[in-house]
PDB file of C-alpha atoms in Angstrom:
ATOM      1  CA  MET A  88      34.970  15.696   2.566  1.00  0.00           C
ATOM      2  CA  PRO A  89      33.464  13.975  -0.485  1.00  0.00           C
ATOM      3  CA  ARG A  90      34.097  10.322  -1.156  1.00  0.00           C
ATOM      4  CA  THR A  91      33.987   8.541  -4.473  1.00  0.00           C
ATOM      5  CA  ARG A  92      33.476   4.960  -5.625  1.00  0.00           C
ATOM      6  CA  VAL A  93      32.973   3.242  -8.978  1.00  0.00           C
ATOM      7  CA  ALA A  94      30.337   0.540  -9.502  1.00  0.00           C
ATOM      8  CA  PRO A  95      29.052  -1.313 -12.532  1.00  0.00           C
ATOM      9  CA  ALA A  96      25.634  -0.221 -13.748  1.00  0.00           C
ATOM     10  CA  LEU A  97      23.329  -1.157 -16.586  1.00  0.00           C
ATOM     11  CA  PRO A  98      21.334   1.973 -17.352  1.00  0.00           C
ATOM     12  CA  THR A  99      18.591   1.534 -19.923  1.00  0.00           C
ATOM     13  CA  ARG A 100      17.104   4.149 -22.208  1.00  0.00           C
ATOM     14  CA  VAL A 101      13.418   3.647 -22.953  1.00  0.00           C
ATOM     15  CA  TYR A 102      12.179   5.224 -26.184  1.00  0.00           C
ATOM     16  CA  GLY A 103       8.798   5.392 -27.919  1.00  0.00           C
ATOM     17  CA  ARG A 104       5.449   7.090 -27.543  1.00  0.00           C
ATOM     18  CA  ASP A 105       4.311   4.343 -25.113  1.00  0.00           C
ATOM     19  CA  ARG A 106       7.391   4.501 -22.885  1.00  0.00           C
ATOM     20  CA  VAL A 107       5.498   5.863 -19.862  1.00  0.00           C
ATOM     21  CA  ARG A 108       2.685   3.331 -20.202  1.00  0.00           C
ATOM     22  CA  PHE A 109       5.288   0.577 -20.594  1.00  0.00           C
ATOM     23  CA  LEU A 110       7.185   1.494 -17.443  1.00  0.00           C
ATOM     24  CA  GLU A 111       4.060   2.099 -15.370  1.00  0.00           C
ATOM     25  CA  SER A 112       2.977  -1.465 -16.198  1.00  0.00           C
ATOM     26  CA  LEU A 113       6.049  -2.631 -14.255  1.00  0.00           C
ATOM     27  CA  VAL A 114       6.601  -0.156 -11.402  1.00  0.00           C
ATOM     28  CA  VAL A 115       4.518   1.488  -8.663  1.00  0.00           C
ATOM     29  CA  GLY A 116       5.574   5.119  -9.248  1.00  0.00           C
ATOM     30  CA  ASP A 117       3.789   7.902 -11.114  1.00  0.00           C
ATOM     31  CA  ILE A 118       6.185   8.211 -14.046  1.00  0.00           C
ATOM     32  CA  ALA A 119       3.782  10.377 -16.050  1.00  0.00           C
ATOM     33  CA  GLU A 120       4.033  13.197 -13.500  1.00  0.00           C
ATOM     34  CA  LEU A 121       7.828  13.535 -13.731  1.00  0.00           C
ATOM     35  CA  ARG A 122       8.962  16.859 -15.151  1.00  0.00           C
ATOM     36  CA  PRO A 123      11.711  16.888 -17.799  1.00  0.00           C
ATOM     37  CA  GLY A 124      14.983  16.247 -15.990  1.00  0.00           C
ATOM     38  CA  GLN A 125      13.259  14.910 -12.854  1.00  0.00           C
ATOM     39  CA  GLY A 126      13.792  11.419 -11.475  1.00  0.00           C
ATOM     40  CA  THR A 127      12.266   9.246  -8.794  1.00  0.00           C
ATOM     41  CA  LEU A 128      13.007   6.130  -6.809  1.00  0.00           C
ATOM     42  CA  THR A 129      10.448   3.497  -7.690  1.00  0.00           C
ATOM     43  CA  LEU A 130       9.880  -0.220  -7.189  1.00  0.00           C
ATOM     44  CA  LEU A 131       9.635  -2.980  -9.755  1.00  0.00           C
ATOM     45  CA  THR A 132       7.100  -5.413  -8.282  1.00  0.00           C
ATOM     46  CA  ASN A 133       5.887  -8.933  -9.028  1.00  0.00           C
ATOM     47  CA  GLU A 134       2.356 -10.327  -9.116  1.00  0.00           C
ATOM     48  CA  HIS A 135       2.585 -11.211  -5.403  1.00  0.00           C
ATOM     49  CA  GLY A 136       3.431  -7.629  -4.431  1.00  0.00           C
ATOM     50  CA  GLY A 137       7.095  -8.473  -3.796  1.00  0.00           C
ATOM     51  CA  ILE A 138       9.912  -6.088  -4.701  1.00  0.00           C
ATOM     52  CA  VAL A 139      11.905  -7.334  -7.698  1.00  0.00           C
ATOM     53  CA  ASP A 140      14.222  -4.314  -7.526  1.00  0.00           C
ATOM     54  CA  ASP A 141      14.350  -0.645  -6.610  1.00  0.00           C
ATOM     55  CA  LEU A 142      15.095   1.608  -9.586  1.00  0.00           C
ATOM     56  CA  ILE A 143      15.785   5.242 -10.321  1.00  0.00           C
ATOM     57  CA  VAL A 144      13.734   6.427 -13.300  1.00  0.00           C
ATOM     58  CA  THR A 145      14.409   9.815 -14.889  1.00  0.00           C
ATOM     59  CA  ASN A 146      12.287  11.618 -17.456  1.00  0.00           C
ATOM     60  CA  THR A 147      15.057  13.137 -19.558  1.00  0.00           C
ATOM     61  CA  VAL A 148      14.819  16.266 -21.667  1.00  0.00           C
ATOM     62  CA  GLU A 149      15.994  14.127 -24.613  1.00  0.00           C
ATOM     63  CA  ASP A 150      12.612  12.379 -25.017  1.00  0.00           C
ATOM     64  CA  HIS A 151      13.431   9.091 -23.345  1.00  0.00           C
ATOM     65  CA  LEU A 152      13.210   7.575 -19.879  1.00  0.00           C
ATOM     66  CA  TYR A 153      16.477   6.669 -18.181  1.00  0.00           C
ATOM     67  CA  VAL A 154      16.312   3.631 -15.886  1.00  0.00           C
ATOM     68  CA  VAL A 155      19.120   2.612 -13.513  1.00  0.00           C
ATOM     69  CA  SER A 156      18.917  -0.832 -11.892  1.00  0.00           C
ATOM     70  CA  ASN A 157      20.906  -2.279  -9.033  1.00  0.00           C
ATOM     71  CA  ALA A 158      23.921  -3.970 -10.600  1.00  0.00           C
ATOM     72  CA  GLY A 159      23.116  -7.302  -8.943  1.00  0.00           C
ATOM     73  CA  CYS A 160      19.564  -7.253 -10.320  1.00  0.00           C
ATOM     74  CA  ALA A 161      20.341  -5.907 -13.785  1.00  0.00           C
ATOM     75  CA  ASP A 162      20.005  -9.214 -15.644  1.00  0.00           C
ATOM     76  CA  LYS A 163      16.625 -10.138 -14.169  1.00  0.00           C
ATOM     77  CA  ASP A 164      15.362  -6.567 -14.530  1.00  0.00           C
ATOM     78  CA  GLN A 165      16.384  -6.554 -18.166  1.00  0.00           C
ATOM     79  CA  ALA A 166      14.594  -9.838 -18.800  1.00  0.00           C
ATOM     80  CA  VAL A 167      11.397  -8.460 -17.242  1.00  0.00           C
ATOM     81  CA  MET A 168      11.586  -5.239 -19.241  1.00  0.00           C
ATOM     82  CA  GLU A 169      12.425  -6.935 -22.541  1.00  0.00           C
ATOM     83  CA  GLY A 170       9.565  -9.396 -22.060  1.00  0.00           C
ATOM     84  CA  ARG A 171       7.054  -6.671 -21.319  1.00  0.00           C
ATOM     85  CA  ALA A 172       8.307  -4.520 -24.210  1.00  0.00           C
ATOM     86  CA  ALA A 173       7.838  -7.434 -26.608  1.00  0.00           C
ATOM     87  CA  GLU A 174       4.265  -7.933 -25.340  1.00  0.00           C
ATOM     88  CA  LEU A 175       3.466  -4.263 -25.815  1.00  0.00           C
ATOM     89  CA  ARG A 176       4.944  -4.153 -29.318  1.00  0.00           C
ATOM     90  CA  ALA A 177       2.972  -7.296 -30.263  1.00  0.00           C
ATOM     91  CA  ALA A 178      -0.177  -5.406 -29.289  1.00  0.00           C
ATOM     92  CA  GLY A 179       0.765  -2.452 -31.494  1.00  0.00           C
ATOM     93  CA  GLY A 180       2.615  -0.403 -28.885  1.00  0.00           C
ATOM     94  CA  ASP A 181       5.668   1.743 -29.544  1.00  0.00           C
ATOM     95  CA  VAL A 182       8.546   1.110 -27.127  1.00  0.00           C
ATOM     96  CA  HIS A 183      12.233   0.381 -27.607  1.00  0.00           C
ATOM     97  CA  LEU A 184      15.010  -0.338 -25.071  1.00  0.00           C
ATOM     98  CA  GLU A 185      18.675   0.547 -25.363  1.00  0.00           C
ATOM     99  CA  VAL A 186      21.082  -0.872 -22.752  1.00  0.00           C
ATOM    100  CA  LEU A 187      24.191   1.259 -22.214  1.00  0.00           C
ATOM    101  CA  ASP A 188      27.676   0.026 -21.349  1.00  0.00           C
ATOM    102  CA  ASN A 189      28.200   2.429 -18.475  1.00  0.00           C
ATOM    103  CA  ALA A 190      29.717   2.495 -15.013  1.00  0.00           C
ATOM    104  CA  LEU A 191      28.277   4.443 -12.094  1.00  0.00           C
ATOM    105  CA  LEU A 192      30.581   6.730 -10.147  1.00  0.00           C
ATOM    106  CA  ALA A 193      29.246   8.196  -6.901  1.00  0.00           C
ATOM    107  CA  LEU A 194      30.669  11.425  -5.461  1.00  0.00           C
ATOM    108  CA  GLN A 195      29.120  12.144  -2.068  1.00  0.00           C
ATOM    109  CA  GLY A 196      29.684  14.540   0.802  1.00  0.00           C
ATOM    110  CA  PRO A 197      29.593  18.179   1.958  1.00  0.00           C
ATOM    111  CA  SER A 198      32.278  19.368  -0.491  1.00  0.00           C
ATOM    112  CA  MET A 199      30.849  17.537  -3.513  1.00  0.00           C
ATOM    113  CA  ALA A 200      29.442  20.636  -5.205  1.00  0.00           C
ATOM    114  CA  GLN A 201      32.676  22.585  -4.857  1.00  0.00           C
ATOM    115  CA  VAL A 202      34.727  19.740  -6.339  1.00  0.00           C
ATOM    116  CA  LEU A 203      32.374  18.834  -9.180  1.00  0.00           C
ATOM    117  CA  GLN A 204      31.543  22.373 -10.270  1.00  0.00           C
ATOM    118  CA  ALA A 205      35.135  22.827 -11.426  1.00  0.00           C
ATOM    119  CA  GLY A 206      34.601  20.087 -13.998  1.00  0.00           C
ATOM    120  CA  LEU A 207      31.108  20.976 -15.241  1.00  0.00           C
ATOM    121  CA  PRO A 208      29.932  23.438 -17.889  1.00  0.00           C
ATOM    122  CA  ASP A 209      26.570  23.575 -16.066  1.00  0.00           C
ATOM    123  CA  ASP A 210      25.576  25.518 -12.941  1.00  0.00           C
ATOM    124  CA  LEU A 211      25.342  22.839 -10.266  1.00  0.00           C
ATOM    125  CA  THR A 212      23.159  25.003  -8.020  1.00  0.00           C
ATOM    126  CA  LYS A 213      20.332  24.461 -10.526  1.00  0.00           C
ATOM    127  CA  LEU A 214      20.586  20.673 -10.165  1.00  0.00           C
ATOM    128  CA  THR A 215      18.492  19.798  -7.110  1.00  0.00           C
ATOM    129  CA  PHE A 216      17.868  16.473  -5.391  1.00  0.00           C
ATOM    130  CA  MET A 217      16.558  13.812  -7.812  1.00  0.00           C
ATOM    131  CA  THR A 218      17.150  15.885 -10.935  1.00  0.00           C
ATOM    132  CA  SER A 219      19.489  14.907 -13.728  1.00  0.00           C
ATOM    133  CA  THR A 220      21.371  16.295 -16.712  1.00  0.00           C
ATOM    134  CA  ALA A 221      23.406  14.916 -19.614  1.00  0.00           C
ATOM    135  CA  THR A 222      26.773  16.671 -19.679  1.00  0.00           C
ATOM    136  CA  THR A 223      30.550  16.501 -19.916  1.00  0.00           C
ATOM    137  CA  VAL A 224      32.405  15.900 -16.645  1.00  0.00           C
ATOM    138  CA  PHE A 225      36.077  16.938 -16.443  1.00  0.00           C
ATOM    139  CA  GLY A 226      36.366  16.536 -20.192  1.00  0.00           C
ATOM    140  CA  VAL A 227      34.609  13.156 -20.385  1.00  0.00           C
ATOM    141  CA  PRO A 228      31.570  13.417 -22.696  1.00  0.00           C
ATOM    142  CA  GLY A 229      28.447  11.260 -22.627  1.00  0.00           C
ATOM    143  CA  CYS A 230      27.928  11.413 -18.858  1.00  0.00           C
ATOM    144  CA  ARG A 231      24.663  11.749 -16.975  1.00  0.00           C
ATOM    145  CA  VAL A 232      24.868  13.486 -13.592  1.00  0.00           C
ATOM    146  CA  THR A 233      22.014  12.829 -11.148  1.00  0.00           C
ATOM    147  CA  ARG A 234      21.900  14.615  -7.807  1.00  0.00           C
ATOM    148  CA  CYS A 235      21.126  11.676  -5.577  1.00  0.00           C
ATOM    149  CA  GLY A 236      23.032   8.953  -3.789  1.00  0.00           C
ATOM    150  CA  TYR A 237      23.067   6.193  -1.281  1.00  0.00           C
ATOM    151  CA  THR A 238      24.608   7.972   1.704  1.00  0.00           C
ATOM    152  CA  GLY A 239      22.060  10.501   2.947  1.00  0.00           C
ATOM    153  CA  GLU A 240      24.517  13.279   2.070  1.00  0.00           C
ATOM    154  CA  ASP A 241      24.430  15.787  -0.755  1.00  0.00           C
ATOM    155  CA  GLY A 242      25.970  14.017  -3.699  1.00  0.00           C
ATOM    156  CA  VAL A 243      25.761  12.894  -7.282  1.00  0.00           C
ATOM    157  CA  GLU A 244      25.840   9.656  -9.188  1.00  0.00           C
ATOM    158  CA  ILE A 245      27.629   9.972 -12.525  1.00  0.00           C
ATOM    159  CA  SER A 246      26.760   7.485 -15.255  1.00  0.00           C
ATOM    160  CA  VAL A 247      29.911   7.399 -17.374  1.00  0.00           C
ATOM    161  CA  PRO A 248      30.891   5.333 -20.443  1.00  0.00           C
ATOM    162  CA  ALA A 249      32.651   2.288 -19.011  1.00  0.00           C
ATOM    163  CA  GLY A 250      35.814   2.814 -21.024  1.00  0.00           C
ATOM    164  CA  ARG A 251      36.433   6.180 -19.388  1.00  0.00           C
ATOM    165  CA  ALA A 252      35.224   5.465 -15.854  1.00  0.00           C
ATOM    166  CA  VAL A 253      38.698   4.917 -14.391  1.00  0.00           C
ATOM    167  CA  GLU A 254      39.955   8.080 -16.092  1.00  0.00           C
ATOM    168  CA  LEU A 255      37.187  10.136 -14.519  1.00  0.00           C
ATOM    169  CA  ALA A 256      37.633   8.512 -11.116  1.00  0.00           C
ATOM    170  CA  GLU A 257      41.358   9.280 -11.182  1.00  0.00           C
ATOM    171  CA  ARG A 258      40.640  12.866 -12.178  1.00  0.00           C
ATOM    172  CA  LEU A 259      38.322  13.270  -9.189  1.00  0.00           C
ATOM    173  CA  LEU A 260      40.753  11.553  -6.842  1.00  0.00           C
ATOM    174  CA  GLY A 261      43.354  14.073  -7.918  1.00  0.00           C
ATOM    175  CA  CYS A 262      41.379  16.663  -5.946  1.00  0.00           C
ATOM    176  CA  PRO A 263      42.794  16.828  -2.391  1.00  0.00           C
ATOM    177  CA  GLU A 264      39.262  17.020  -0.942  1.00  0.00           C
ATOM    178  CA  VAL A 265      38.255  13.637  -2.420  1.00  0.00           C
ATOM    179  CA  TRP A 266      38.904  10.243  -0.847  1.00  0.00           C
ATOM    180  CA  PRO A 267      38.080   6.808  -2.259  1.00  0.00           C
ATOM    181  CA  ALA A 268      35.465   4.827  -0.328  1.00  0.00           C
ATOM    182  CA  GLY A 269      34.514   1.175  -0.381  1.00  0.00           C
ATOM    183  CA  LEU A 270      31.364  -0.769   0.351  1.00  0.00           C
ATOM    184  CA  ALA A 271      31.836  -0.742   4.141  1.00  0.00           C
ATOM    185  CA  ALA A 272      31.730   3.068   4.248  1.00  0.00           C
ATOM    186  CA  ARG A 273      28.758   3.140   1.917  1.00  0.00           C
ATOM    187  CA  ASP A 274      26.933   0.554   4.018  1.00  0.00           C
ATOM    188  CA  SER A 275      27.331   2.422   7.305  1.00  0.00           C
ATOM    189  CA  LEU A 276      26.247   5.698   5.678  1.00  0.00           C
ATOM    190  CA  ARG A 277      23.166   4.250   3.977  1.00  0.00           C
ATOM    191  CA  LEU A 278      22.159   2.520   7.203  1.00  0.00           C
ATOM    192  CA  GLU A 279      22.523   5.759   9.184  1.00  0.00           C
ATOM    193  CA  ALA A 280      20.230   7.326   6.555  1.00  0.00           C
ATOM    194  CA  GLY A 281      17.692   4.496   6.952  1.00  0.00           C
ATOM    195  CA  LEU A 282      18.067   3.375   3.332  1.00  0.00           C
ATOM    196  CA  CYS A 283      17.315  -0.196   2.261  1.00  0.00           C
ATOM    197  CA  LEU A 284      19.846  -2.541   0.669  1.00  0.00           C
ATOM    198  CA  TYR A 285      18.303  -4.797  -1.950  1.00  0.00           C
ATOM    199  CA  GLY A 286      18.778  -8.443  -1.044  1.00  0.00           C
ATOM    200  CA  ASN A 287      19.009  -7.617   2.676  1.00  0.00           C
ATOM    201  CA  ASP A 288      16.173  -5.288   3.637  1.00  0.00           C
ATOM    202  CA  ILE A 289      13.960  -5.695   0.573  1.00  0.00           C
ATOM    203  CA  ASP A 290      13.494  -8.531  -1.894  1.00  0.00           C
ATOM    204  CA  GLU A 291      10.780 -10.460  -3.705  1.00  0.00           C
ATOM    205  CA  SER A 292       9.357 -11.697  -0.393  1.00  0.00           C
ATOM    206  CA  THR A 293       8.775  -8.171   0.982  1.00  0.00           C
ATOM    207  CA  THR A 294       6.134  -5.678  -0.130  1.00  0.00           C
ATOM    208  CA  PRO A 295       6.409  -1.876  -0.288  1.00  0.00           C
ATOM    209  CA  VAL A 296       4.003  -1.585   2.653  1.00  0.00           C
ATOM    210  CA  GLU A 297       5.965  -3.952   4.899  1.00  0.00           C
ATOM    211  CA  ALA A 298       9.191  -2.184   3.962  1.00  0.00           C
ATOM    212  CA  GLY A 299       7.880   1.276   4.858  1.00  0.00           C
ATOM    213  CA  LEU A 300       8.150   2.371   1.223  1.00  0.00           C
ATOM    214  CA  LEU A 301       4.506   3.282   0.745  1.00  0.00           C
ATOM    215  CA  TRP A 302       5.598   6.778  -0.293  1.00  0.00           C
ATOM    216  CA  THR A 303       6.874   5.323  -3.591  1.00  0.00           C
ATOM    217  CA  LEU A 304       3.278   4.530  -4.656  1.00  0.00           C
ATOM    218  CA  GLY A 305       1.916   7.404  -6.705  1.00  0.00           C
ATOM    219  CA  LYS A 306      -1.557   8.604  -5.632  1.00  0.00           C
ATOM    220  CA  ARG A 307      -2.933   8.089  -9.121  1.00  0.00           C
ATOM    221  CA  ARG A 308      -1.395   4.623  -9.272  1.00  0.00           C
ATOM    222  CA  ARG A 309      -3.045   3.612  -5.989  1.00  0.00           C
ATOM    223  CA  THR A 310      -6.417   4.497  -7.443  1.00  0.00           C
ATOM    224  CA  ALA A 311      -5.784   2.844 -10.804  1.00  0.00           C
ATOM    225  CA  MET A 312      -4.253  -0.304  -9.225  1.00  0.00           C
ATOM    226  CA  ASP A 313      -2.568  -1.036 -12.553  1.00  0.00           C
ATOM    227  CA  PHE A 314       0.855  -2.226 -11.387  1.00  0.00           C
ATOM    228  CA  PRO A 315       1.972  -5.811 -10.618  1.00  0.00           C
ATOM    229  CA  GLY A 316       0.747  -7.027  -7.230  1.00  0.00           C
ATOM    230  CA  ALA A 317      -1.562  -4.033  -6.772  1.00  0.00           C
ATOM    231  CA  ALA A 318      -4.396  -6.008  -5.174  1.00  0.00           C
ATOM    232  CA  ILE A 319      -2.120  -7.483  -2.500  1.00  0.00           C
ATOM    233  CA  ILE A 320      -0.287  -4.214  -1.848  1.00  0.00           C
ATOM    234  CA  MET A 321      -3.430  -2.107  -1.578  1.00  0.00           C
ATOM    235  CA  GLU A 322      -5.064  -4.702   0.697  1.00  0.00           C
ATOM    236  CA  GLN A 323      -2.082  -4.277   3.042  1.00  0.00           C
ATOM    237  CA  VAL A 324      -2.517  -0.502   2.883  1.00  0.00           C
ATOM    238  CA  LYS A 325      -6.139  -0.939   3.948  1.00  0.00           C
ATOM    239  CA  GLU A 326      -5.755  -3.686   6.554  1.00  0.00           C
ATOM    240  CA  LYS A 327      -2.178  -2.890   7.717  1.00  0.00           C
ATOM    241  CA  PRO A 328       0.669  -5.384   7.230  1.00  0.00           C
ATOM    242  CA  LYS A 329       1.432  -8.127   9.733  1.00  0.00           C
ATOM    243  CA  ARG A 330       5.080  -7.124   9.902  1.00  0.00           C
ATOM    244  CA  LYS A 331       7.029  -3.893   9.437  1.00  0.00           C
ATOM    245  CA  ARG A 332      10.589  -2.776   8.812  1.00  0.00           C
ATOM    246  CA  VAL A 333      11.952  -0.936  11.858  1.00  0.00           C
ATOM    247  CA  GLY A 334      15.143   0.690  13.034  1.00  0.00           C
ATOM    248  CA  LEU A 335      16.971  -0.622  16.097  1.00  0.00           C
ATOM    249  CA  THR A 336      19.697   0.848  18.312  1.00  0.00           C
ATOM    250  CA  SER A 337      21.806  -0.942  20.897  1.00  0.00           C
ATOM    251  CA  VAL A 338      25.113  -0.947  22.758  1.00  0.00           C
ATOM    252  CA  GLY A 339      27.631  -3.785  23.044  1.00  0.00           C
ATOM    253  CA  PRO A 340      28.293  -6.192  20.171  1.00  0.00           C
ATOM    254  CA  PRO A 341      26.719  -4.980  16.901  1.00  0.00           C
ATOM    255  CA  LEU A 342      23.470  -6.493  15.661  1.00  0.00           C
ATOM    256  CA  ARG A 343      24.094  -8.513  12.519  1.00  0.00           C
ATOM    257  CA  PRO A 344      21.746 -10.345  10.136  1.00  0.00           C
ATOM    258  CA  PRO A 345      20.097 -12.810  10.417  1.00  0.00           C
ATOM    259  CA  ALA A 346      19.920 -12.426  14.205  1.00  0.00           C
ATOM    260  CA  ALA A 347      16.564 -13.256  15.765  1.00  0.00           C
ATOM    261  CA  ILE A 348      14.564 -10.443  17.360  1.00  0.00           C
ATOM    262  CA  LEU A 349      12.652 -11.509  20.487  1.00  0.00           C
ATOM    263  CA  GLY A 350       9.611 -10.006  22.162  1.00  0.00           C
ATOM    264  CA  PRO A 351       9.135  -9.296  25.892  1.00  0.00           C
ATOM    265  CA  GLU A 352       8.376 -12.968  26.615  1.00  0.00           C
ATOM    266  CA  GLY A 353      11.397 -14.226  24.742  1.00  0.00           C
ATOM    267  CA  THR A 354       9.472 -15.477  21.708  1.00  0.00           C
ATOM    268  CA  PRO A 355      10.717 -14.671  18.176  1.00  0.00           C
ATOM    269  CA  VAL A 356       8.985 -11.628  16.667  1.00  0.00           C
ATOM    270  CA  GLY A 357      11.337 -10.800  13.790  1.00  0.00           C
ATOM    271  CA  THR A 358      14.767 -10.848  12.171  1.00  0.00           C
ATOM    272  CA  VAL A 359      17.626  -8.381  11.739  1.00  0.00           C
ATOM    273  CA  THR A 360      18.294  -7.645   8.044  1.00  0.00           C
ATOM    274  CA  SER A 361      21.139  -5.073   8.290  1.00  0.00           C
ATOM    275  CA  GLY A 362      23.333  -3.864  11.109  1.00  0.00           C
ATOM    276  CA  CYS A 363      26.643  -2.211  11.968  1.00  0.00           C
ATOM    277  CA  PRO A 364      28.249   0.200  14.431  1.00  0.00           C
ATOM    278  CA  SER A 365      27.367   3.803  13.582  1.00  0.00           C
ATOM    279  CA  PRO A 366      30.508   5.985  13.310  1.00  0.00           C
ATOM    280  CA  SER A 367      28.355   9.122  13.621  1.00  0.00           C
ATOM    281  CA  LEU A 368      26.374   8.047  16.688  1.00  0.00           C
ATOM    282  CA  GLY A 369      28.890   5.905  18.558  1.00  0.00           C
ATOM    283  CA  LYS A 370      26.403   3.059  19.036  1.00  0.00           C
ATOM    284  CA  ASN A 371      24.992   0.175  17.061  1.00  0.00           C
ATOM    285  CA  ILE A 372      22.234   0.621  14.515  1.00  0.00           C
ATOM    286  CA  ALA A 373      20.258  -1.984  12.616  1.00  0.00           C
ATOM    287  CA  MET A 374      17.153  -2.635  10.553  1.00  0.00           C
ATOM    288  CA  GLY A 375      14.851  -5.599  10.705  1.00  0.00           C
ATOM    289  CA  TYR A 376      11.312  -6.817  10.296  1.00  0.00           C
ATOM    290  CA  VAL A 377       9.143  -7.362  13.349  1.00  0.00           C
ATOM    291  CA  GLN A 378       5.516  -8.206  13.971  1.00  0.00           C
ATOM    292  CA  ALA A 379       3.443  -5.027  13.694  1.00  0.00           C
ATOM    293  CA  ALA A 380       2.493  -5.136  17.390  1.00  0.00           C
ATOM    294  CA  HIS A 381       6.173  -4.618  18.300  1.00  0.00           C
ATOM    295  CA  SER A 382       7.005  -1.920  15.737  1.00  0.00           C
ATOM    296  CA  ARG A 383       6.236   1.263  17.683  1.00  0.00           C
ATOM    297  CA  PRO A 384       9.307   3.503  18.277  1.00  0.00           C
ATOM    298  CA  GLY A 385      10.413   3.282  21.899  1.00  0.00           C
ATOM    299  CA  THR A 386       9.578  -0.424  22.198  1.00  0.00           C
ATOM    300  CA  THR A 387      12.302  -2.449  23.926  1.00  0.00           C
ATOM    301  CA  LEU A 388      13.059  -5.807  22.318  1.00  0.00           C
ATOM    302  CA  THR A 389      15.852  -8.349  22.596  1.00  0.00           C
ATOM    303  CA  VAL A 390      18.228  -9.561  19.887  1.00  0.00           C
ATOM    304  CA  GLU A 391      20.228 -12.781  19.980  1.00  0.00           C
ATOM    305  CA  VAL A 392      23.893 -11.872  19.505  1.00  0.00           C
ATOM    306  CA  ARG A 393      26.508 -14.638  19.764  1.00  0.00           C
ATOM    307  CA  LYS A 394      24.030 -16.843  21.644  1.00  0.00           C
ATOM    308  CA  LYS A 395      23.401 -14.084  24.170  1.00  0.00           C
ATOM    309  CA  GLN A 396      20.373 -11.824  24.480  1.00  0.00           C
ATOM    310  CA  GLN A 397      21.007  -8.116  24.056  1.00  0.00           C
ATOM    311  CA  PRO A 398      18.482  -5.277  24.596  1.00  0.00           C
ATOM    312  CA  ALA A 399      17.588  -3.197  21.531  1.00  0.00           C
ATOM    313  CA  LEU A 400      15.326  -0.188  21.162  1.00  0.00           C
ATOM    314  CA  VAL A 401      12.967   0.343  18.228  1.00  0.00           C
ATOM    315  CA  THR A 402      14.050   3.736  16.826  1.00  0.00           C
ATOM    316  CA  LYS A 403      12.738   6.096  14.164  1.00  0.00           C
ATOM    317  CA  MET A 404      14.739   6.381  10.957  1.00  0.00           C
ATOM    318  CA  PRO A 405      16.812   7.992   9.610  1.00  0.00           C
ATOM    319  CA  PHE A 406      19.153   7.510  12.534  1.00  0.00           C
ATOM    320  CA  VAL A 407      21.217  10.489  11.297  1.00  0.00           C
ATOM    321  CA  PRO A 408      19.536  13.487   9.567  1.00  0.00           C
ATOM    322  CA  THR A 409      19.972  13.554   5.789  1.00  0.00           C
ATOM    323  CA  HIS A 410      21.449  16.495   3.881  1.00  0.00           C
ATOM    324  CA  TYR A 411      19.931  16.278   0.407  1.00  0.00           C
ATOM    325  CA  TYR A 412      20.131  19.433  -1.718  1.00  0.00           C
ATOM    326  CA  MET A 413      16.494  20.474  -2.047  1.00  0.00           C
ATOM    327  CA  ALA A 414      14.997  23.274  -4.110  1.00  0.00           C
ATOM    328  CA  LYS A 415      14.715  26.546  -2.197  1.00  0.00           C
TER     329      LYS A 415
END
């Protein structure tokens, strides 16, 4: 059964002949390789290799890039982008930013396609994972539908003009298959899918390599080393990081941040960054950072929970298989 929730978002349109060069000066992904209508998760990094935010960037068919920030990071992201755009324009570059007053409505779950297709003029089977289209949704114009989401399930995120977001949400909730969902449901689903939460599992003190997000670095970008913090990040790729993000499973009281993770001799080797009971698995799941020597799946560690030590097992992620709609 699909679930829906509304969140604020500050999507930004990036125009100009230098829009790809502009964005690649800020993020680690290969934006130039994106086909029209294709998007990617990428990372905005700082000069120390830390993650300022994780973004979804889409190369639209309308000759602009479409950037969606985390709502909590939107102001700082916008300041970084505006500053860089001004620098590029001062050097003769052509780039222009337009911030939209939109909300983000997520519709996720096995019945999503059946529900949404009834309100779309487009054939939803042609919209595969991480592709996007501008369209009308249940009579609301000016929407952008992207087949992605933060749950590990097949789903879409709908960028909708803020003034009509409640109208669209109510229209979807009028479908008997759709239930509203809050942050607790989203958090357990994203954790089961092994997805990071900005501010918990990634932030400006963590690098893409430590976070296990090396796949976001485009091959061409690794060679060019032309993104912020490239020297530090690529040195970690070569020498291996001193700590790594891992998955943990346990029974008993759930593992919650910022619980200490202890090695076999009882010495601290890391910290829990996210944790909750898994409704799908019937046991506790968590993420955290541990020293690289203790990061191998199958390693038994100990976590301090309510002043007691509780066994935890390093476990591969995702904890629950994902069900993204991929191209056949």
